[in-house]
Amino acid sequence: MFYLEALLVLRHLQRPGVVQNMTVSEWTERIHYKYTWENNPLDLTVVAVAEHKTATHQVATFALTAEEEQWFKVYFEKIRPTLLNRKSPKDIFFISSTGRKIYNASNDLRRLHRRFKIPNVSSQLARRICETWTVAQYSDSERYLFAKYLAHTSATADRCYREKTLGDICHASILVSQIGASKDVENQPSSSRILASTSSGATSTELQQPANRKHEEDAQSKNPREEAFRKFTEMYPLDLDSLGPAPKTAKTVSKVHGQYFSDKWRKTQNNMRADYIVGHFKKRKPSNEEVKRLIESKGWKQNLPKVNKIMEKLWHSSKT
């Protein structure tokens, strides 16, 4: 059981709350999905967890390989039943040796590391290092899929099982699995900082300038309004598909800065979406109609990036 917890937290980079609150129903309602990656057919299993400690209004999703799913099945069918007693919660997937709900998945990871005499790696450390690695290795669109896999989505569990979304989840899971060591990993900025930088309309070239970004981060950390906005995005995480908080909702968080929060959130998401579209046309310049069709295929209903803005970004990227 500790190994499966570590698999979700350290390999799939899920928050400990996902482990603690994953239900039997969510496991039995998992979706088997055939995904093709570089002409190779893969059998993946997508699980959506609707409640976790960090933000109950979000849905966490992850995609297990066929081998990983088999490990989970063995635990669920062979081991978990031996742990149940009269006081056990009926719909919680992970059950402790005392038959209770997992109290603290982070403690379980520490116990696992201590048992095998290996350095303890926390959820926060794993996520930070992996985010950092993606900066130099992945395209803008891949980084956003990766960030979405980590940040979770405000979509409902039903939406997570739609065809397009299933494909994105599987793609992101593969990106996570490909993360490897990098000599300069500690000296590179994290992808979460990239999301913050896009709010100022930075181009892809500017995002790769560590000195400029460090200067901007230092300035933001000394700005109370920017620090408040950062906390606001923890409540309403930025991702490609979320509708985002309404201005009225933002003002309930802060009467003084609510409108600013709402405007900046939408501007940042718009830039994210534009960069995502740009990432699909790295090798050739598309027509306006091709860009328009790709935007429409994403199913976004509002806050759509403008075609001319995307064409401008493509032109700048071709010059660098």
Short mmCIF file of C-alpha atoms in Angstrom, two decimals:
data_model
loop_
_atom_site.label_atom_id
_atom_site.label_comp_id
_atom_site.label_asym_id
_atom_site.label_seq_id
_atom_site.Cartn_x
_atom_site.Cartn_y
_atom_site.Cartn_z
CA MET A 1 0.00 0.00 0.00
CA PHE A 2 2.84 2.43 0.81
CA TYR A 3 4.33 1.70 -2.60
CA LEU A 4 1.05 2.53 -4.37
CA GLU A 5 0.82 5.76 -2.38
CA ALA A 6 4.37 6.62 -3.45
CA LEU A 7 3.47 5.77 -7.04
CA LEU A 8 0.66 8.32 -7.07
CA VAL A 9 2.53 11.06 -5.19
CA LEU A 10 6.08 10.70 -6.56
CA ARG A 11 5.59 9.15 -9.98
CA HIS A 12 2.23 10.68 -11.00
CA LEU A 13 2.95 13.82 -8.94
CA GLN A 14 -0.47 13.87 -7.29
CA ARG A 15 -1.01 15.70 -4.02
CA PRO A 16 -1.22 13.59 -0.83
CA GLY A 17 -4.89 14.55 -0.54
CA VAL A 18 -5.64 12.50 -3.65
CA VAL A 19 -4.34 9.37 -1.92
CA GLN A 20 -6.23 10.12 1.27
CA ASN A 21 -9.60 10.77 -0.39
CA MET A 22 -9.69 8.48 -3.43
CA THR A 23 -12.85 6.38 -3.24
CA VAL A 24 -13.79 2.86 -4.23
CA SER A 25 -16.44 4.29 -6.53
CA GLU A 26 -13.83 6.37 -8.35
CA TRP A 27 -11.70 3.27 -8.80
CA THR A 28 -14.54 1.08 -10.10
CA GLU A 29 -15.65 3.87 -12.47
CA ARG A 30 -12.18 4.20 -14.00
CA ILE A 31 -11.97 4.41 -17.78
CA HIS A 32 -9.82 2.16 -19.95
CA TYR A 33 -8.53 4.20 -22.86
CA LYS A 34 -6.44 3.24 -25.87
CA TYR A 35 -3.99 6.02 -26.61
CA THR A 36 -1.47 6.16 -29.42
CA TRP A 37 1.90 7.69 -28.62
CA GLU A 38 4.48 8.01 -31.42
CA ASN A 39 2.65 5.29 -33.40
CA ASN A 40 2.67 2.94 -30.38
CA PRO A 41 -0.75 1.86 -29.01
CA LEU A 42 -0.97 2.10 -25.23
CA ASP A 43 -3.60 0.76 -22.83
CA LEU A 44 -4.04 3.37 -20.11
CA THR A 45 -6.49 3.63 -17.24
CA VAL A 46 -7.75 7.08 -16.28
CA VAL A 47 -8.96 7.73 -12.73
CA ALA A 48 -10.64 10.95 -11.59
CA VAL A 49 -10.66 11.87 -7.89
CA ALA A 50 -13.26 14.51 -7.09
CA GLU A 51 -12.24 15.39 -3.54
CA HIS A 52 -8.84 16.05 -2.09
CA LYS A 53 -7.61 18.10 0.83
CA THR A 54 -6.14 21.02 -1.11
CA ALA A 55 -9.22 22.06 -3.06
CA THR A 56 -12.46 20.12 -2.95
CA HIS A 57 -13.92 21.98 -5.95
CA GLN A 58 -11.28 20.52 -8.26
CA VAL A 59 -10.92 17.12 -9.90
CA ALA A 60 -7.57 15.33 -9.87
CA THR A 61 -6.87 12.93 -12.75
CA PHE A 62 -4.10 10.48 -13.50
CA ALA A 63 -3.50 7.73 -16.06
CA LEU A 64 -2.11 4.37 -14.97
CA THR A 65 -0.19 2.01 -17.23
CA ALA A 66 -1.52 -1.54 -17.63
CA GLU A 67 1.09 -2.81 -15.17
CA GLU A 68 0.27 -0.11 -12.61
CA GLU A 69 -3.43 -0.84 -12.88
CA GLN A 70 -2.69 -4.52 -12.18
CA TRP A 71 -0.87 -3.55 -8.97
CA PHE A 72 -3.88 -1.50 -7.88
CA LYS A 73 -6.23 -4.39 -8.70
CA VAL A 74 -4.18 -6.79 -6.57
CA TYR A 75 -4.27 -4.38 -3.65
CA PHE A 76 -8.00 -3.75 -4.03
CA GLU A 77 -9.05 -7.38 -4.52
CA LYS A 78 -6.53 -9.26 -2.34
CA ILE A 79 -5.06 -6.95 0.30
CA ARG A 80 -7.65 -4.29 1.09
CA PRO A 81 -10.36 -6.82 2.14
CA THR A 82 -8.03 -8.21 4.83
CA LEU A 83 -7.73 -4.73 6.39
CA LEU A 84 -11.44 -3.96 6.65
CA ASN A 85 -13.33 -4.09 9.93
CA ARG A 86 -16.68 -2.84 11.25
CA LYS A 87 -15.40 0.72 11.66
CA SER A 88 -13.78 0.96 8.23
CA PRO A 89 -15.14 3.58 5.79
CA LYS A 90 -16.90 1.66 3.06
CA ASP A 91 -16.03 3.87 0.08
CA ILE A 92 -12.42 4.87 0.80
CA PHE A 93 -9.90 3.11 -1.44
CA PHE A 94 -6.77 3.20 0.70
CA ILE A 95 -7.25 1.67 4.16
CA SER A 96 -4.59 1.68 6.88
CA SER A 97 -3.45 -1.42 8.75
CA THR A 98 -5.92 -0.48 11.51
CA GLY A 99 -8.80 -0.46 9.04
CA ARG A 100 -9.16 3.31 9.03
CA LYS A 101 -8.85 6.01 6.40
CA ILE A 102 -5.26 7.10 5.62
CA TYR A 103 -4.55 9.98 7.96
CA ASN A 104 -1.39 11.39 6.40
CA ALA A 105 0.03 10.06 3.12
CA SER A 106 3.22 12.11 3.60
CA ASN A 107 3.95 10.21 6.82
CA ASP A 108 3.46 6.93 4.96
CA LEU A 109 6.04 8.01 2.37
CA ARG A 110 8.53 8.82 5.12
CA ARG A 111 7.96 5.40 6.66
CA LEU A 112 8.51 3.75 3.25
CA HIS A 113 11.76 5.63 2.70
CA ARG A 114 12.96 4.90 6.22
CA ARG A 115 12.18 1.19 5.85
CA PHE A 116 14.37 0.91 2.76
CA LYS A 117 17.00 3.35 4.06
CA ILE A 118 16.66 5.84 1.21
CA PRO A 119 16.49 9.65 1.35
CA ASN A 120 13.03 11.00 2.03
CA VAL A 121 11.46 12.81 -0.94
CA SER A 122 8.35 14.88 -0.28
CA SER A 123 5.50 15.63 -2.64
CA GLN A 124 6.50 19.31 -2.86
CA LEU A 125 10.12 18.47 -3.69
CA ALA A 126 9.18 15.97 -6.41
CA ARG A 127 6.74 18.38 -8.04
CA ARG A 128 9.19 21.29 -7.93
CA ILE A 129 12.09 19.34 -9.41
CA CYS A 130 9.92 17.85 -12.15
CA GLU A 131 8.38 21.23 -13.01
CA THR A 132 11.87 22.69 -13.29
CA TRP A 133 13.04 19.93 -15.61
CA THR A 134 10.23 20.60 -18.09
CA VAL A 135 11.33 24.18 -18.78
CA ALA A 136 14.24 23.30 -21.04
CA GLN A 137 12.87 19.98 -22.28
CA TYR A 138 9.23 20.57 -23.27
CA SER A 139 7.39 22.90 -25.62
CA ASP A 140 4.92 25.51 -24.33
CA SER A 141 1.92 23.30 -25.11
CA GLU A 142 3.55 20.30 -23.40
CA ARG A 143 4.39 22.36 -20.32
CA TYR A 144 0.78 23.47 -20.01
CA LEU A 145 -0.46 19.89 -20.26
CA PHE A 146 2.10 18.93 -17.62
CA ALA A 147 1.08 21.82 -15.36
CA LYS A 148 -2.57 20.90 -15.76
CA TYR A 149 -1.81 17.29 -14.74
CA LEU A 150 -0.25 18.62 -11.53
CA ALA A 151 -2.63 21.48 -10.81
CA HIS A 152 -5.85 19.53 -11.32
CA THR A 153 -8.88 20.98 -13.04
CA SER A 154 -12.11 22.66 -11.99
CA ALA A 155 -13.99 20.54 -14.55
CA THR A 156 -16.48 17.97 -13.26
CA ALA A 157 -15.54 14.31 -13.05
CA ASP A 158 -17.87 13.59 -15.99
CA ARG A 159 -15.99 16.06 -18.21
CA CYS A 160 -12.70 14.37 -17.36
CA TYR A 161 -13.92 11.27 -19.19
CA ARG A 162 -14.68 13.01 -22.48
CA GLU A 163 -12.67 11.92 -25.52
CA LYS A 164 -10.59 15.10 -25.92
CA THR A 165 -9.89 15.40 -22.22
CA LEU A 166 -8.95 11.74 -21.93
CA GLY A 167 -6.38 12.23 -24.66
CA ASP A 168 -4.89 15.25 -22.89
CA ILE A 169 -4.69 13.35 -19.59
CA CYS A 170 -2.92 10.40 -21.24
CA HIS A 171 -0.55 12.72 -23.08
CA ALA A 172 0.28 14.56 -19.85
CA SER A 173 0.83 11.27 -18.01
CA ILE A 174 3.39 10.23 -20.62
CA LEU A 175 5.13 13.60 -20.32
CA VAL A 176 5.36 13.05 -16.56
CA SER A 177 6.78 9.55 -17.04
CA GLN A 178 9.50 10.84 -19.37
CA ILE A 179 11.00 13.23 -16.86
CA GLY A 180 14.66 12.48 -16.29
CA ALA A 181 17.68 13.93 -14.58
CA SER A 182 19.25 17.16 -15.77
CA LYS A 183 22.59 18.59 -14.62
CA ASP A 184 21.21 22.12 -14.55
CA VAL A 185 17.82 21.26 -13.10
CA GLU A 186 18.30 23.24 -9.89
CA ASN A 187 19.34 26.33 -11.85
CA GLN A 188 16.29 26.38 -14.08
CA PRO A 189 13.01 28.18 -13.27
CA SER A 190 9.89 26.14 -12.55
CA SER A 191 6.98 25.88 -15.00
CA SER A 192 4.68 27.38 -12.38
CA ARG A 193 6.76 30.55 -12.66
CA ILE A 194 6.27 30.47 -16.41
CA LEU A 195 2.51 30.56 -15.90
CA ALA A 196 2.90 33.65 -13.73
CA SER A 197 5.23 35.29 -16.28
CA THR A 198 2.73 34.91 -19.12
CA SER A 199 0.41 37.37 -17.40
CA SER A 200 2.68 40.15 -18.62
CA GLY A 201 2.41 38.92 -22.21
CA ALA A 202 5.93 37.49 -22.34
CA THR A 203 6.99 35.70 -25.50
CA SER A 204 8.53 32.22 -25.55
CA THR A 205 11.98 33.75 -25.98
CA GLU A 206 11.51 35.99 -22.95
CA LEU A 207 10.35 33.03 -20.89
CA GLN A 208 13.73 31.42 -21.45
CA GLN A 209 15.67 34.31 -19.93
CA PRO A 210 16.34 33.31 -16.28
CA ALA A 211 17.83 36.66 -15.26
CA ASN A 212 14.80 38.65 -16.41
CA ARG A 213 12.40 36.19 -14.84
CA LYS A 214 14.26 36.21 -11.52
CA HIS A 215 14.10 40.00 -11.47
CA GLU A 216 10.35 39.90 -12.13
CA GLU A 217 9.79 37.30 -9.41
CA ASP A 218 11.73 39.34 -6.87
CA ALA A 219 9.67 42.40 -7.74
CA GLN A 220 6.43 40.46 -7.44
CA SER A 221 7.39 38.97 -4.09
CA LYS A 222 7.74 42.53 -2.73
CA ASN A 223 4.39 43.59 -4.16
CA PRO A 224 1.51 42.76 -1.77
CA ARG A 225 -1.03 42.80 -4.61
CA GLU A 226 0.96 40.27 -6.65
CA GLU A 227 1.43 38.06 -3.62
CA ALA A 228 -2.34 38.24 -3.04
CA PHE A 229 -2.92 37.28 -6.68
CA ARG A 230 -0.63 34.28 -6.27
CA LYS A 231 -2.75 33.09 -3.36
CA PHE A 232 -5.87 33.78 -5.44
CA THR A 233 -4.59 31.38 -8.11
CA GLU A 234 -4.22 28.72 -5.44
CA MET A 235 -7.96 29.04 -4.85
CA TYR A 236 -8.75 29.28 -8.57
CA PRO A 237 -5.89 27.48 -10.37
CA LEU A 238 -5.01 28.62 -13.86
CA ASP A 239 -5.53 26.00 -16.53
CA LEU A 240 -6.50 25.89 -20.18
CA ASP A 241 -10.09 24.70 -19.82
CA SER A 242 -11.47 26.34 -16.69
CA LEU A 243 -14.16 29.02 -17.03
CA GLY A 244 -12.44 30.99 -14.31
CA PRO A 245 -13.88 33.02 -11.43
CA ALA A 246 -16.44 35.69 -12.27
CA PRO A 247 -15.55 39.31 -11.28
CA LYS A 248 -18.24 39.16 -8.61
CA THR A 249 -16.66 36.00 -7.16
CA ALA A 250 -13.21 37.58 -7.21
CA LYS A 251 -14.54 40.60 -5.32
CA THR A 252 -15.81 38.36 -2.55
CA VAL A 253 -12.18 37.30 -2.07
CA SER A 254 -10.88 40.88 -2.08
CA LYS A 255 -12.99 44.01 -2.32
CA VAL A 256 -9.90 46.07 -3.10
CA HIS A 257 -8.20 43.83 -5.67
CA GLY A 258 -11.07 41.63 -6.87
CA GLN A 259 -11.42 43.25 -10.29
CA TYR A 260 -7.64 43.13 -10.78
CA PHE A 261 -7.58 39.44 -9.85
CA SER A 262 -10.36 38.64 -12.32
CA ASP A 263 -8.80 40.63 -15.17
CA LYS A 264 -5.29 39.25 -14.64
CA TRP A 265 -6.56 35.67 -14.30
CA ARG A 266 -8.28 35.93 -17.68
CA LYS A 267 -5.35 37.67 -19.33
CA THR A 268 -2.99 34.97 -18.08
CA GLN A 269 -5.27 32.16 -19.25
CA ASN A 270 -5.65 33.85 -22.63
CA ASN A 271 -1.87 33.93 -23.01
CA MET A 272 -1.67 30.29 -21.92
CA ARG A 273 -4.21 29.31 -24.55
CA ALA A 274 -2.42 31.30 -27.24
CA ASP A 275 0.91 29.65 -26.37
CA TYR A 276 -0.78 26.24 -26.36
CA ILE A 277 -2.04 26.81 -29.92
CA VAL A 278 1.35 28.15 -31.01
CA GLY A 279 2.95 24.97 -29.66
CA HIS A 280 1.04 22.92 -32.24
CA PHE A 281 2.66 24.74 -35.15
CA LYS A 282 6.35 24.69 -34.32
CA LYS A 283 7.47 23.17 -37.63
CA ARG A 284 5.34 25.13 -40.09
CA LYS A 285 3.30 28.28 -40.34
CA PRO A 286 -0.45 27.56 -40.47
CA SER A 287 -3.16 29.52 -42.20
CA ASN A 288 -5.60 31.67 -40.26
CA GLU A 289 -8.31 29.08 -40.89
CA GLU A 290 -6.18 26.26 -39.48
CA VAL A 291 -5.58 28.25 -36.31
CA LYS A 292 -9.27 29.08 -36.05
CA ARG A 293 -10.27 25.43 -36.47
CA LEU A 294 -7.83 24.31 -33.78
CA ILE A 295 -9.20 26.89 -31.34
CA GLU A 296 -12.75 25.73 -32.07
CA SER A 297 -11.76 22.09 -31.55
CA LYS A 298 -10.74 22.83 -27.95
CA GLY A 299 -14.33 23.61 -27.01
CA TRP A 300 -13.54 26.87 -25.23
CA LYS A 301 -16.67 28.99 -24.93
CA GLN A 302 -15.13 32.27 -23.79
CA ASN A 303 -11.81 34.04 -23.30
CA LEU A 304 -10.69 32.81 -26.71
CA PRO A 305 -7.25 33.85 -27.95
CA LYS A 306 -7.37 36.01 -31.07
CA VAL A 307 -6.14 34.48 -34.31
CA ASN A 308 -4.06 37.56 -35.17
CA LYS A 309 -2.38 37.39 -31.74
CA ILE A 310 -1.42 33.76 -32.36
CA MET A 311 -0.14 34.54 -35.86
CA GLU A 312 1.98 37.32 -34.38
CA LYS A 313 3.46 34.94 -31.79
CA LEU A 314 4.21 32.44 -34.55
CA TRP A 315 5.94 35.14 -36.57
CA HIS A 316 8.09 36.17 -33.58
CA SER A 317 9.00 32.55 -32.79
CA SER A 318 10.08 31.96 -36.40
CA LYS A 319 12.49 34.91 -36.14
CA THR A 320 14.20 33.62 -32.97
#
